[in-house]
Tab-separated table of C-alpha atoms and ligand atoms in Angstrom:
chain	number	residue	atom	x	y	z
S	1	MET	CA	16.649	4.772	-15.992
S	2	ARG	CA	13.670	4.336	-13.788
S	3	ALA	CA	11.337	2.192	-11.599
S	4	ILE	CA	7.886	0.768	-13.446
S	5	LYS	CA	5.186	2.898	-13.908
S	6	GLY	CA	2.850	2.721	-10.473
S	7	PHE	CA	5.634	0.977	-8.655
S	8	ARG	CA	7.195	3.832	-6.079
S	9	ASP	CA	10.203	3.520	-4.033
S	10	ILE	CA	9.962	4.317	-0.634
S	11	LEU	CA	12.805	6.312	0.921
S	12	PRO	CA	14.497	7.352	3.949
S	13	TYR	CA	13.471	10.996	3.828
S	14	GLY	CA	11.843	12.984	1.018
S	15	SER	CA	9.840	15.619	-0.857
S	16	SER	CA	6.196	16.251	-0.472
S	17	GLY	CA	4.496	13.382	-1.835
S	18	SER	CA	7.219	10.899	-1.659
S	19	ASP	CA	6.779	7.591	0.458
S	20	THR	CA	9.540	7.795	3.309
S	21	SER	CA	10.090	4.915	5.426
S	22	TYR	CA	9.269	6.834	8.632
S	23	TYR	CA	5.443	6.857	8.060
S	24	TRP	CA	6.012	3.425	6.901
S	25	ASN	CA	7.709	2.244	10.460
S	26	SER	CA	5.778	3.868	12.358
S	27	ILE	CA	2.380	2.328	10.537
S	28	LEU	CA	3.822	-1.232	10.490
S	29	ASP	CA	4.523	-0.437	14.530
S	30	ASN	CA	1.003	0.242	15.223
S	31	LEU	CA	-0.078	-2.371	13.394
S	32	ARG	CA	1.839	-4.594	15.392
S	33	GLN	CA	0.908	-2.694	18.700
S	34	THR	CA	-2.631	-2.773	17.348
S	35	MET	CA	-2.973	-6.776	16.422
S	36	SER	CA	-0.983	-8.032	19.894
S	37	ILE	CA	-3.454	-6.090	22.298
S	38	TYR	CA	-6.688	-7.964	19.789
S	39	ASN	CA	-4.369	-10.960	19.919
S	40	PHE	CA	-4.516	-12.002	16.266
S	41	SER	CA	-1.054	-13.564	14.791
S	42	GLU	CA	0.714	-13.038	11.771
S	43	ILE	CA	0.379	-14.406	8.351
S	44	VAL	CA	2.543	-15.137	6.037
S	45	THR	CA	1.785	-16.171	2.294
S	46	PRO	CA	3.607	-15.734	-0.823
S	47	VAL	CA	3.703	-13.113	-3.320
S	48	MET	CA	2.634	-15.518	-6.601
S	49	GLU	CA	0.033	-17.909	-6.366
S	50	TYR	CA	-2.030	-19.987	-8.956
S	51	ASP	CA	-4.807	-17.628	-10.224
S	52	SER	CA	-7.587	-19.850	-9.958
S	53	THR	CA	-7.063	-18.719	-6.339
S	54	PHE	CA	-8.338	-15.787	-7.364
S	55	LYS	CA	-10.332	-16.376	-10.183
S	56	THR	CA	-12.563	-18.772	-8.301
S	57	GLY	CA	-12.359	-16.686	-5.069
S	58	ILE	CA	-12.637	-13.139	-6.041
S	59	GLY	CA	-14.595	-14.254	-8.679
S	60	SER	CA	-13.202	-14.383	-12.189
S	61	ASP	CA	-15.347	-10.868	-13.729
S	62	SER	CA	-14.338	-8.769	-10.365
S	63	ASP	CA	-12.128	-5.726	-11.400
S	64	VAL	CA	-9.841	-6.677	-9.031
S	65	SER	CA	-9.292	-9.928	-11.244
S	66	LYS	CA	-9.095	-8.400	-15.115
S	67	GLU	CA	-6.145	-6.882	-13.052
S	68	MET	CA	-4.396	-9.412	-12.091
S	69	TYR	CA	-0.615	-9.216	-13.297
S	70	GLU	CA	-0.788	-13.599	-14.794
S	71	PHE	CA	2.244	-15.110	-16.181
S	72	VAL	CA	2.182	-18.518	-18.022
S	73	LEU	CA	5.187	-21.398	-17.388
S	74	LYS	CA	5.473	-22.710	-21.021
S	75	LYS	CA	7.547	-25.501	-19.708
S	76	ASP	CA	8.808	-27.270	-16.322
S	77	LEU	CA	12.950	-27.719	-15.918
S	78	SER	CA	12.558	-30.767	-17.624
S	79	GLY	CA	11.186	-29.410	-20.978
S	80	VAL	CA	7.803	-30.650	-20.565
S	81	LYS	CA	4.686	-28.968	-21.592
S	82	ASN	CA	3.250	-28.100	-17.860
S	83	GLN	CA	-1.074	-28.323	-17.639
S	84	ILE	CA	-3.433	-25.701	-17.358
S	85	ASP	CA	-2.643	-25.362	-13.465
S	86	ASP	CA	0.994	-23.631	-14.535
S	87	SER	CA	-0.387	-20.377	-14.479
S	88	TYR	CA	0.660	-18.048	-11.866
S	89	CYS	CA	-0.611	-14.357	-10.763
S	90	LEU	CA	1.261	-11.800	-8.981
S	91	ARG	CA	-1.922	-11.513	-5.563
S	92	PRO	CA	-3.867	-8.639	-6.800
S	93	GLU	CA	-5.448	-8.936	-2.942
S	94	GLY	CA	-4.971	-10.683	0.615
S	95	THR	CA	-8.059	-12.943	1.233
S	96	ALA	CA	-7.942	-15.572	-1.319
S	97	PRO	CA	-4.237	-16.631	-0.350
S	98	THR	CA	-4.868	-15.813	3.430
S	99	VAL	CA	-8.367	-18.487	2.865
S	100	ARG	CA	-6.416	-20.755	0.710
S	101	SER	CA	-3.638	-21.456	3.252
S	102	PHE	CA	-6.392	-21.495	5.776
S	103	ILE	CA	-7.668	-24.844	3.583
S	104	GLU	CA	-4.773	-26.184	2.980
S	105	ASN	CA	-2.696	-26.587	6.399
S	106	SER	CA	-6.029	-27.682	8.179
S	107	LEU	CA	-5.729	-24.385	11.018
S	108	TYR	CA	-9.780	-24.182	11.902
S	109	LYS	CA	-8.242	-27.700	13.154
S	110	THR	CA	-5.781	-26.572	15.203
S	111	LYS	CA	-8.598	-23.169	16.034
S	112	LYS	CA	-12.211	-22.853	16.268
S	113	ILE	CA	-11.544	-18.981	15.990
S	114	ASN	CA	-8.512	-18.168	13.396
S	115	LYS	CA	-7.506	-14.004	14.154
S	116	LEU	CA	-4.974	-13.559	11.484
S	117	PHE	CA	-3.161	-10.524	10.027
S	118	TYR	CA	-0.683	-10.226	7.545
S	119	LEU	CA	0.886	-6.622	5.176
S	120	GLY	CA	2.592	-6.995	2.634
S	121	PRO	CA	2.796	-5.824	-1.242
S	122	MET	CA	-0.152	-6.289	-3.978
S	123	PHE	CA	-0.233	-6.137	-7.266
S	124	ARG	CA	-3.470	-4.768	-9.877
S	125	TYR	CA	-3.001	-3.701	-13.465
S	126	GLU	CA	-4.490	-0.456	-12.646
S	127	ARG	CA	-4.732	2.994	-14.470
S	128	SER	CA	-2.185	5.393	-11.995
S	129	GLN	CA	-2.931	7.740	-10.209
S	130	LYS	CA	-2.631	9.838	-6.745
S	131	GLY	CA	-3.271	6.858	-4.537
S	132	ARG	CA	-4.163	4.147	-6.511
S	133	TYR	CA	-0.651	1.976	-7.752
S	134	ARG	CA	0.269	-1.034	-9.295
S	135	MET	CA	1.970	-2.302	-6.356
S	136	PHE	CA	1.080	-1.024	-3.273
S	137	HIS	CA	1.205	-2.469	0.563
S	138	GLN	CA	-1.968	-3.538	2.496
S	139	ILE	CA	-2.429	-4.061	5.604
S	140	GLY	CA	-4.969	-6.988	6.418
S	141	ILE	CA	-6.773	-8.173	8.657
S	142	GLU	CA	-9.245	-11.929	8.599
S	143	LEU	CA	-10.537	-13.434	10.986
S	144	LEU	CA	-12.137	-17.150	10.292
S	145	GLY	CA	-14.953	-18.920	11.942
S	146	SER	CA	-17.371	-16.417	13.540
S	147	LYS	CA	-20.811	-15.431	12.724
S	148	GLU	CA	-20.613	-13.708	15.800
S	149	LEU	CA	-21.956	-10.315	15.864
S	150	TYR	CA	-19.607	-8.771	18.119
S	151	HIS	CA	-16.970	-10.157	16.414
S	152	GLU	CA	-17.894	-7.626	13.433
S	153	VAL	CA	-18.077	-4.654	16.312
S	154	GLU	CA	-14.578	-6.281	16.876
S	155	ILE	CA	-13.105	-5.727	13.771
S	156	LEU	CA	-14.794	-2.135	13.132
S	157	HIS	CA	-13.262	-1.154	16.393
S	158	LEU	CA	-9.565	-2.344	15.810
S	159	ALA	CA	-9.907	-0.559	12.369
S	160	LYS	CA	-10.089	2.706	14.482
S	161	THR	CA	-8.023	1.829	17.083
S	162	LEU	CA	-5.942	0.885	14.344
S	163	LEU	CA	-6.042	4.172	12.676
S	164	ASP	CA	-6.393	6.213	15.904
S	165	ARG	CA	-3.229	5.200	17.127
S	166	ILE	CA	-1.027	5.716	13.077
S	167	GLY	CA	-2.223	9.592	13.890
S	168	VAL	CA	-4.926	9.520	10.911
S	169	LYS	CA	-7.403	12.473	11.301
S	170	ASP	CA	-10.948	12.991	10.192
S	171	TYR	CA	-12.469	9.976	8.678
S	172	VAL	CA	-15.678	7.966	8.137
S	173	PHE	CA	-16.752	4.799	8.663
S	174	GLN	CA	-19.779	3.938	6.350
S	175	ILE	CA	-21.216	0.835	6.799
S	176	ASN	CA	-24.042	-1.526	4.819
S	177	SER	CA	-25.409	-4.418	4.060
S	178	ILE	CA	-26.183	-6.572	0.660
S	179	GLY	CA	-27.852	-9.120	2.643
S	180	ASP	CA	-27.565	-12.969	2.410
S	181	SER	CA	-27.436	-15.227	-1.293
S	182	GLU	CA	-31.162	-14.495	-1.950
S	183	SER	CA	-30.573	-10.990	-0.864
S	184	LEU	CA	-27.613	-10.638	-3.646
S	185	LYS	CA	-30.380	-11.833	-6.022
S	186	LYS	CA	-33.347	-9.120	-5.010
S	187	ILE	CA	-30.685	-6.979	-5.705
S	188	SER	CA	-29.596	-7.618	-8.919
S	189	SER	CA	-32.443	-7.734	-10.228
S	190	ALA	CA	-33.752	-4.587	-9.489
S	191	VAL	CA	-30.164	-3.147	-10.133
S	192	LEU	CA	-31.205	-4.544	-13.734
S	193	SER	CA	-34.387	-3.116	-14.019
S	194	TYR	CA	-34.067	-0.056	-12.545
S	195	ALA	CA	-30.714	0.172	-15.675
S	196	GLU	CA	-33.047	-0.485	-18.054
S	197	LYS	CA	-34.272	3.120	-17.880
S	198	HIS	CA	-31.060	4.458	-18.991
S	199	ILE	CA	-29.593	1.916	-21.017
S	200	ASN	CA	-28.495	4.515	-23.780
S	201	SER	CA	-26.589	6.109	-22.029
S	202	ILE	CA	-23.981	3.116	-20.514
S	203	GLY	CA	-21.108	2.010	-22.379
S	204	LYS	CA	-19.984	-1.201	-23.783
S	205	ASP	CA	-18.111	-2.203	-21.128
S	206	ASP	CA	-20.385	-0.891	-18.218
S	207	LEU	CA	-23.408	-2.789	-19.822
S	208	GLU	CA	-21.069	-6.154	-19.519
S	209	ILE	CA	-21.021	-4.808	-16.051
S	210	LEU	CA	-24.631	-4.417	-15.248
S	211	ASN	CA	-24.726	-8.202	-17.127
S	212	LYS	CA	-22.528	-10.045	-15.568
S	213	SER	CA	-22.580	-8.325	-11.787
S	214	PRO	CA	-25.296	-6.106	-11.677
S	215	LEU	CA	-24.463	-5.393	-8.055
S	216	ARG	CA	-20.711	-3.701	-9.306
S	217	PHE	CA	-22.659	-1.561	-11.444
S	218	LEU	CA	-24.762	-0.156	-8.635
S	219	ASP	CA	-21.252	1.982	-7.316
S	220	LYS	CA	-20.497	2.570	-11.230
S	221	ALA	CA	-24.507	4.231	-11.671
S	222	ILE	CA	-23.438	6.323	-8.673
S	223	HIS	CA	-20.566	6.964	-9.341
S	224	LYS	CA	-19.597	7.307	-12.749
S	225	TYR	CA	-22.809	7.996	-14.479
S	226	LYS	CA	-24.494	10.083	-11.209
S	227	PHE	CA	-28.011	8.503	-12.231
S	228	ASP	CA	-30.719	9.568	-9.860
S	229	ASN	CA	-32.534	7.512	-7.237
S	230	VAL	CA	-30.383	4.706	-7.883
S	231	PRO	CA	-31.466	1.322	-6.172
S	232	ARG	CA	-30.788	1.103	-1.744
S	233	THR	CA	-29.250	-2.514	-0.842
S	234	ILE	CA	-31.854	-1.838	2.367
S	235	ASP	CA	-34.933	-2.167	0.442
S	236	PHE	CA	-33.937	-5.412	-1.109
S	237	ILE	CA	-33.029	-7.510	1.771
S	238	GLY	CA	-34.939	-10.231	3.372
S	239	VAL	CA	-35.977	-10.494	7.037
S	240	GLU	CA	-33.142	-12.188	9.167
S	241	PRO	CA	-30.008	-10.018	6.937
S	242	LEU	CA	-32.114	-6.505	8.283
S	243	GLU	CA	-32.643	-7.341	11.997
S	244	ARG	CA	-28.933	-8.544	11.312
S	245	PHE	CA	-27.895	-4.840	10.598
S	246	GLU	CA	-30.196	-3.131	13.137
S	247	LYS	CA	-28.580	-4.818	15.642
S	248	LEU	CA	-24.996	-4.347	15.093
S	249	LYS	CA	-26.258	-0.484	14.425
S	250	LYS	CA	-27.522	-0.898	17.796
S	251	ILE	CA	-24.325	-2.314	19.762
S	252	LEU	CA	-22.438	0.449	17.531
S	253	ASN	CA	-24.712	3.391	18.832
S	254	ASP	CA	-24.708	2.281	22.910
S	255	LEU	CA	-20.847	2.166	22.553
S	256	GLU	CA	-20.598	5.337	20.928
S	257	PHE	CA	-19.156	4.159	17.805
S	258	ASN	CA	-19.267	6.826	14.607
S	259	TYR	CA	-20.285	6.295	11.810
S	260	VAL	CA	-22.918	6.661	8.582
S	261	VAL	CA	-24.895	4.418	6.846
S	262	ASN	CA	-24.429	4.614	3.159
S	263	ASN	CA	-26.864	2.003	1.493
S	264	GLN	CA	-25.582	2.021	-2.047
S	265	LEU	CA	-22.233	1.057	-0.299
S	266	VAL	CA	-20.834	-2.019	-2.251
S	267	ARG	CA	-18.061	-3.788	-3.364
S	268	GLY	CA	-16.067	-4.098	-6.120
S	269	ILE	CA	-14.848	-7.626	-5.048
S	270	ASP	CA	-17.579	-10.765	-5.487
S	271	TYR	CA	-17.117	-12.777	-1.856
S	272	TYR	CA	-19.327	-10.475	0.280
S	273	ASN	CA	-22.449	-10.447	1.924
S	274	ASP	CA	-24.232	-9.020	4.766
S	275	LEU	CA	-21.887	-6.325	6.419
S	276	VAL	CA	-19.598	-4.375	3.866
S	277	PHE	CA	-18.315	-1.481	4.904
S	278	GLU	CA	-15.399	1.000	3.890
S	279	VAL	CA	-13.115	4.542	5.758
S	280	THR	CA	-13.317	7.321	3.592
S	281	SER	CA	-11.375	10.314	3.893
S	282	LYS	CA	-12.022	13.721	2.321
S	283	ASP	CA	-8.291	14.669	2.329
S	284	LEU	CA	-7.497	11.427	-0.538
S	285	GLY	CA	-9.106	13.084	-3.729
S	286	THR	CA	-10.922	10.320	-5.498
S	287	GLN	CA	-8.830	7.224	-4.229
S	288	ASN	CA	-10.780	8.096	-1.159
S	289	ALA	CA	-10.567	4.508	0.483
S	290	ILE	CA	-8.695	3.841	3.359
S	291	LEU	CA	-9.592	1.062	4.533
S	292	ALA	CA	-11.982	-1.670	2.668
S	293	GLY	CA	-13.971	-4.847	3.745
S	294	GLY	CA	-16.629	-6.787	5.252
S	295	ARG	CA	-18.034	-10.129	6.067
S	296	TYR	CA	-17.922	-13.048	3.412
S	297	ASP	CA	-19.029	-16.572	4.547
S	298	SER	CA	-19.260	-18.304	1.304
S	299	LEU	CA	-15.227	-17.832	0.467
S	300	VAL	CA	-13.921	-21.004	2.565
S	301	HIS	CA	-16.641	-23.589	1.113
S	302	LYS	CA	-16.276	-22.331	-2.324
S	303	LEU	CA	-12.076	-22.671	-2.330
S	304	GLY	CA	-13.023	-26.529	-1.002
S	305	GLY	CA	-12.703	-26.515	3.128
S	306	PRO	CA	-15.829	-26.547	5.414
S	307	LYS	CA	-18.273	-24.047	5.329
S	308	THR	CA	-16.401	-21.433	7.149
S	309	ASP	CA	-17.750	-17.886	8.231
S	310	CYS	CA	-15.282	-14.657	7.812
S	311	ILE	CA	-14.977	-10.749	8.703
S	312	GLY	CA	-11.513	-9.511	7.906
S	313	PHE	CA	-10.976	-5.759	6.078
S	314	ALA	CA	-7.507	-4.464	4.448
S	315	ALA	CA	-6.074	-0.390	4.668
S	316	GLY	CA	-3.762	0.778	1.777
S	317	ILE	CA	-0.615	1.779	3.434
S	318	GLU	CA	0.183	4.212	0.355
S	319	ARG	CA	-2.596	5.924	1.309
S	320	ILE	CA	-2.181	6.193	5.228
S	321	ALA	CA	0.735	7.544	4.284
S	322	LEU	CA	-0.573	9.948	2.106
S	323	LEU	CA	-3.264	11.228	4.353
S	324	LEU	CA	-0.315	11.560	7.249
S	325	ASP	CA	1.432	13.776	5.258
S	326	GLN	CA	-1.091	15.773	3.903
S	327	GLN	CA	-2.341	15.964	7.557
S	328	GLN	CA	1.205	17.262	8.917
S	329	PHE	CA	2.101	14.719	10.717
S	330	ASN	CA	5.620	15.762	12.859
S	331	ASP	CA	7.275	15.727	9.010
S	332	ASN	CA	11.341	16.339	10.928
S	333	GLN	CA	10.314	13.345	13.274
S	334	ALA	CA	12.526	11.395	10.993
S	335	ASP	CA	15.770	13.445	11.834
S	336	THR	CA	15.167	14.128	15.145
S	337	VAL	CA	18.327	12.582	17.602
S	338	ASP	CA	18.418	12.379	21.411
S	339	PHE	CA	22.568	14.055	21.310
S	340	TYR	CA	24.221	15.137	19.192
S	341	ILE	CA	27.949	15.003	19.672
S	342	ALA	CA	29.953	18.510	19.525
S	343	TYR	CA	34.019	18.486	20.101
S	344	GLN	CA	35.887	21.687	19.450
S	345	ASP	CA	39.338	20.299	18.283
S	346	SER	CA	39.707	17.164	15.906
S	347	GLN	CA	42.548	15.430	18.768
S	348	PHE	CA	39.215	14.641	20.308
S	349	LYS	CA	37.061	11.932	17.880
S	350	ASP	CA	38.481	9.129	19.790
S	351	TYR	CA	37.122	10.573	22.727
S	352	SER	CA	33.781	11.471	21.411
S	353	PHE	CA	33.137	8.308	19.811
S	354	LYS	CA	33.548	6.479	23.002
S	355	ILE	CA	30.695	8.971	24.385
S	356	ALA	CA	28.907	8.148	21.513
S	357	ASP	CA	29.340	4.441	21.438
S	358	LYS	CA	28.290	4.249	25.512
S	359	LEU	CA	24.950	6.592	24.717
S	360	ARG	CA	23.755	3.918	21.537
S	361	ASN	CA	24.717	1.482	24.183
S	362	ASN	CA	22.455	2.838	26.564
S	363	ASN	CA	19.799	2.678	23.649
S	364	PHE	CA	20.083	7.155	23.044
S	365	LYS	CA	19.841	7.583	19.371
S	366	VAL	CA	23.329	9.452	18.498
S	367	GLU	CA	24.873	12.096	15.642
S	368	ILE	CA	28.471	12.404	15.719
S	369	GLU	CA	30.069	13.602	12.109
S	370	TYR	CA	33.767	12.729	11.663
S	371	GLU	CA	34.566	15.531	9.053
S	372	ALA	CA	36.744	18.183	9.526
S	373	LYS	CA	33.783	21.052	10.649
S	374	SER	CA	34.230	24.509	12.480
S	375	PHE	CA	32.855	23.908	16.121
S	376	THR	CA	30.048	26.470	15.427
S	377	LYS	CA	28.747	24.889	12.322
S	378	GLN	CA	28.915	21.993	14.499
S	379	MET	CA	26.715	23.283	16.666
S	380	LYS	CA	24.560	24.766	13.813
S	381	THR	CA	24.031	20.844	12.339
S	382	ALA	CA	22.439	20.132	16.256
S	383	ASN	CA	20.043	22.863	15.789
S	384	LYS	CA	18.539	21.906	12.453
S	385	MET	CA	18.097	18.023	13.265
S	386	SER	CA	16.711	19.409	16.956
S	387	SER	CA	18.594	17.619	18.796
S	388	LYS	CA	17.544	17.002	21.901
S	389	LYS	CA	20.629	17.642	24.058
S	390	VAL	CA	24.606	18.392	22.848
S	391	VAL	CA	27.491	16.218	24.150
S	392	ILE	CA	30.216	19.146	24.199
S	393	ILE	CA	33.744	17.887	24.135
S	394	GLY	CA	36.546	20.612	24.325
S	395	GLU	CA	40.163	20.848	26.292
S	396	ASP	CA	38.792	20.162	29.552
S	397	GLU	CA	36.224	17.658	28.991
S	398	PHE	CA	39.117	15.410	27.210
S	399	SER	CA	41.807	15.950	29.649
S	400	LYS	CA	39.710	15.609	32.963
S	401	SER	CA	37.844	12.622	31.068
S	402	LEU	CA	34.460	14.500	31.829
S	403	VAL	CA	30.989	15.247	29.377
S	404	ARG	CA	29.390	18.456	28.957
S	405	ILE	CA	25.404	18.616	28.339
S	406	LYS	CA	23.661	20.259	27.524
S	407	ASP	CA	19.461	20.338	27.346
S	408	MET	CA	18.640	22.730	23.815
S	409	SER	CA	15.124	23.534	25.301
S	410	SER	CA	16.287	25.108	28.699
S	411	GLY	CA	19.881	25.786	27.302
S	412	GLU	CA	20.426	24.198	30.378
S	413	GLU	CA	24.045	22.800	31.091
S	414	LYS	CA	25.591	19.520	33.262
S	415	ILE	CA	28.965	18.310	33.336
S	416	VAL	CA	29.249	14.941	34.539
S	417	ASN	CA	32.153	12.205	34.605
S	418	PHE	CA	32.639	9.410	32.179
S	419	PRO	CA	31.979	6.542	32.823
S	420	THR	CA	30.212	6.555	36.428
S	421	GLU	CA	28.174	9.865	36.662
S	422	LEU	CA	27.353	9.416	32.843
S	423	GLU	CA	25.786	6.125	33.667
S	424	LYS	CA	23.874	7.524	36.150
S	425	PHE	CA	22.796	10.899	34.188
S	426	LEU	CA	21.346	8.777	31.177
S	427	GLU	CA	19.338	6.056	34.051
S	428	ASP	CA	17.828	9.137	35.254
S	429	ILE	CA	16.983	10.321	32.039
S	430	ALA	CA	15.648	7.349	30.811
S	431	SER	CA	13.153	6.854	33.439
F	501	LIG	P1	-10.137	-3.677	-1.292
F	501	LIG	O1	-11.074	-2.589	-1.318
F	501	LIG	O2	-10.171	-3.772	-2.741
F	501	LIG	O3	-10.440	-5.164	-0.483
F	501	LIG	O4	-9.176	-2.969	-1.104
F	501	LIG	C1	-8.293	-2.465	0.629
F	501	LIG	C2	-7.697	-1.091	0.244
F	501	LIG	O5	-6.210	-1.425	-0.110
F	501	LIG	C3	-8.234	0.093	-0.022
F	501	LIG	O6	-9.620	0.742	0.454
F	501	LIG	C4	-7.087	1.059	-0.537
F	501	LIG	O7	-6.972	1.846	0.380
F	501	LIG	C5	-6.262	0.078	-0.863
F	501	LIG	N1	-6.144	0.280	-2.034
F	501	LIG	C6	-6.463	-0.666	-3.233
F	501	LIG	N2	-6.314	-0.494	-4.219
F	501	LIG	C7	-4.955	-0.176	-4.412
F	501	LIG	C8	-4.114	0.517	-5.270
F	501	LIG	N3	-3.799	0.083	-6.519
F	501	LIG	N4	-3.054	1.807	-4.850
F	501	LIG	C9	-3.695	1.772	-3.446
F	501	LIG	N5	-3.582	1.160	-2.573
F	501	LIG	C10	-4.706	0.598	-2.726
F	501	LIG	C11	-9.204	-5.712	-0.706
F	501	LIG	O8	-8.641	-5.707	-1.263
F	501	LIG	C12	-9.880	-6.732	0.233
F	501	LIG	N6	-9.053	-8.386	0.338
F	501	LIG	C13	-10.225	-6.803	1.865
F	501	LIG	C14	-10.925	-7.782	2.593
F	501	LIG	C15	-10.069	-8.134	3.650
F	501	LIG	N7	-12.111	-8.308	3.169
F	501	LIG	C16	-12.287	-8.775	4.003
F	501	LIG	N8	-11.048	-8.741	4.284
C-alpha cells in the first residue's frame, strides 16, 4: 500500500525531506499569532466547490483550472439525473472560494473592509516534483474592500512578518505592476507581436496559451524558451497605474522594505490587475515561489457580487517546511523535553508517576518510561533527548517524599520536598 502520487503524509518526526508535524505546528502557530496582530479573521470554506466557481473565477483556460480534479455527479439520491450545475471539483486555490463565500454570505454588508485568512489543502493535478505536489496546503490572506495603497503595503508587510516569525531566511520580494484592464490589452498585443518573431520555435500547446492568454505566455518566453528582450509590462501600462506603482515603491522605500522590481513578473491565474508579487528563495530549486499574490479588483463582480477591490496572497506550507528543513531550523527541538524522570528501582514507579503528573499539570513537557531500563540507560535517554532537567528518584527521595532535580546544562542538583517545595520550584522556573 502506498499514498497516491503527489499526496504526502505529515509525519510526527522524520528524515530530511519528509514533512514533519513539528515544522507544521510551528508554521501554523506563527500564522495565528501574525493574523491576530494584523486583526485578520479565519474563514473556513469547503474543500469541494462547483467547478464554475473556478472556471469563472480564475479563467477556464488558466493552468490552474486545467489541473483541477473534477467530478461529475451523474445521479442524485433519488436516481434522477442532475443538471450541468452538479459538476464539482476539489479546490485548486483559496481565493475564488473565499470570494464565493463573501458574496453568498453578504460579508460586505457586515463590514466595509473584510480581512480574512484561511489554511487548508488544495489540489492540482500537476507533474509532481520537489516542492510541487498534487495535494498541498496553503495559508492565504484576502483583504476585500479597499483600493488603498497602504493596504497593499500592509499586505506585503504582513507577508514579511509571517516569514520572519516562522524563521525563513534569505527570501526575496519581487514586485511588478500589470496595470488596469486597458494596460493588460496593450501588454497582450505587445506579447503577441513579439512572439511572431519566434513563432517557429514555440510548441503547439504554448501557441494555444499565447493566443488565449498572451500574458501567461510571457512567463514561458522567459523561463521555458529563454527568449531575449521579452517585453516588460511596465512599458505598456497606463499613466494612472504607473503612478500608482511609483507611489507604492516610494512608500516601501521610505519604510525601508526590501524588494526587487521584476517587470516581467506575471501570474498563472487570470484575476489580477495592478500589483503582482512573489516571494522566492534560491534554496528551493525550480519551484522557488514560497508565496505569491496581488491585487484583484474584478473578481468579486465577476462572481456575481458588488464591485469590490481586493488584495491577497497565498503561501505553500510544504515549501516553507522544505525551506526550514534545508535552512537547518533546529531539527532536534521536536524531541526536547523540560523534564525526564529517571528512577533507580521499579518500586519507585508509582511515586515517579505522581511527580510526572504534577509537572504536566504545571504545563511542563515531561517524558517518563515504564519498561525495565537500568538507571544508566534512562540517563542516556535523557541526554539523547536533550532534556533540560532530570528528576532523579532513588531510595532516599522515595522514602522521604523528596524530589532531586538535576539541571543538565550546569550539572547543578537541587533537592525539594514533594509537593510543597516542588510547587514553589516550578513557579520560580516558570516566571
Ligand atoms: P499560486 O501562485 O497559484 O497563487 O499559489 C500560491 C503558493 O502556493 C505558491 O507560491 C506555492 O508556494 C504554493 N503552491 C502552488 N502550487 C503548489 C503545488 N502544486 N505544490 C506545493 N505548493 C504549491 C494562488 O493560489 C492565489 N490564490 C494566491 C492569491 C491569494 N492571490 C490573491 N490572493
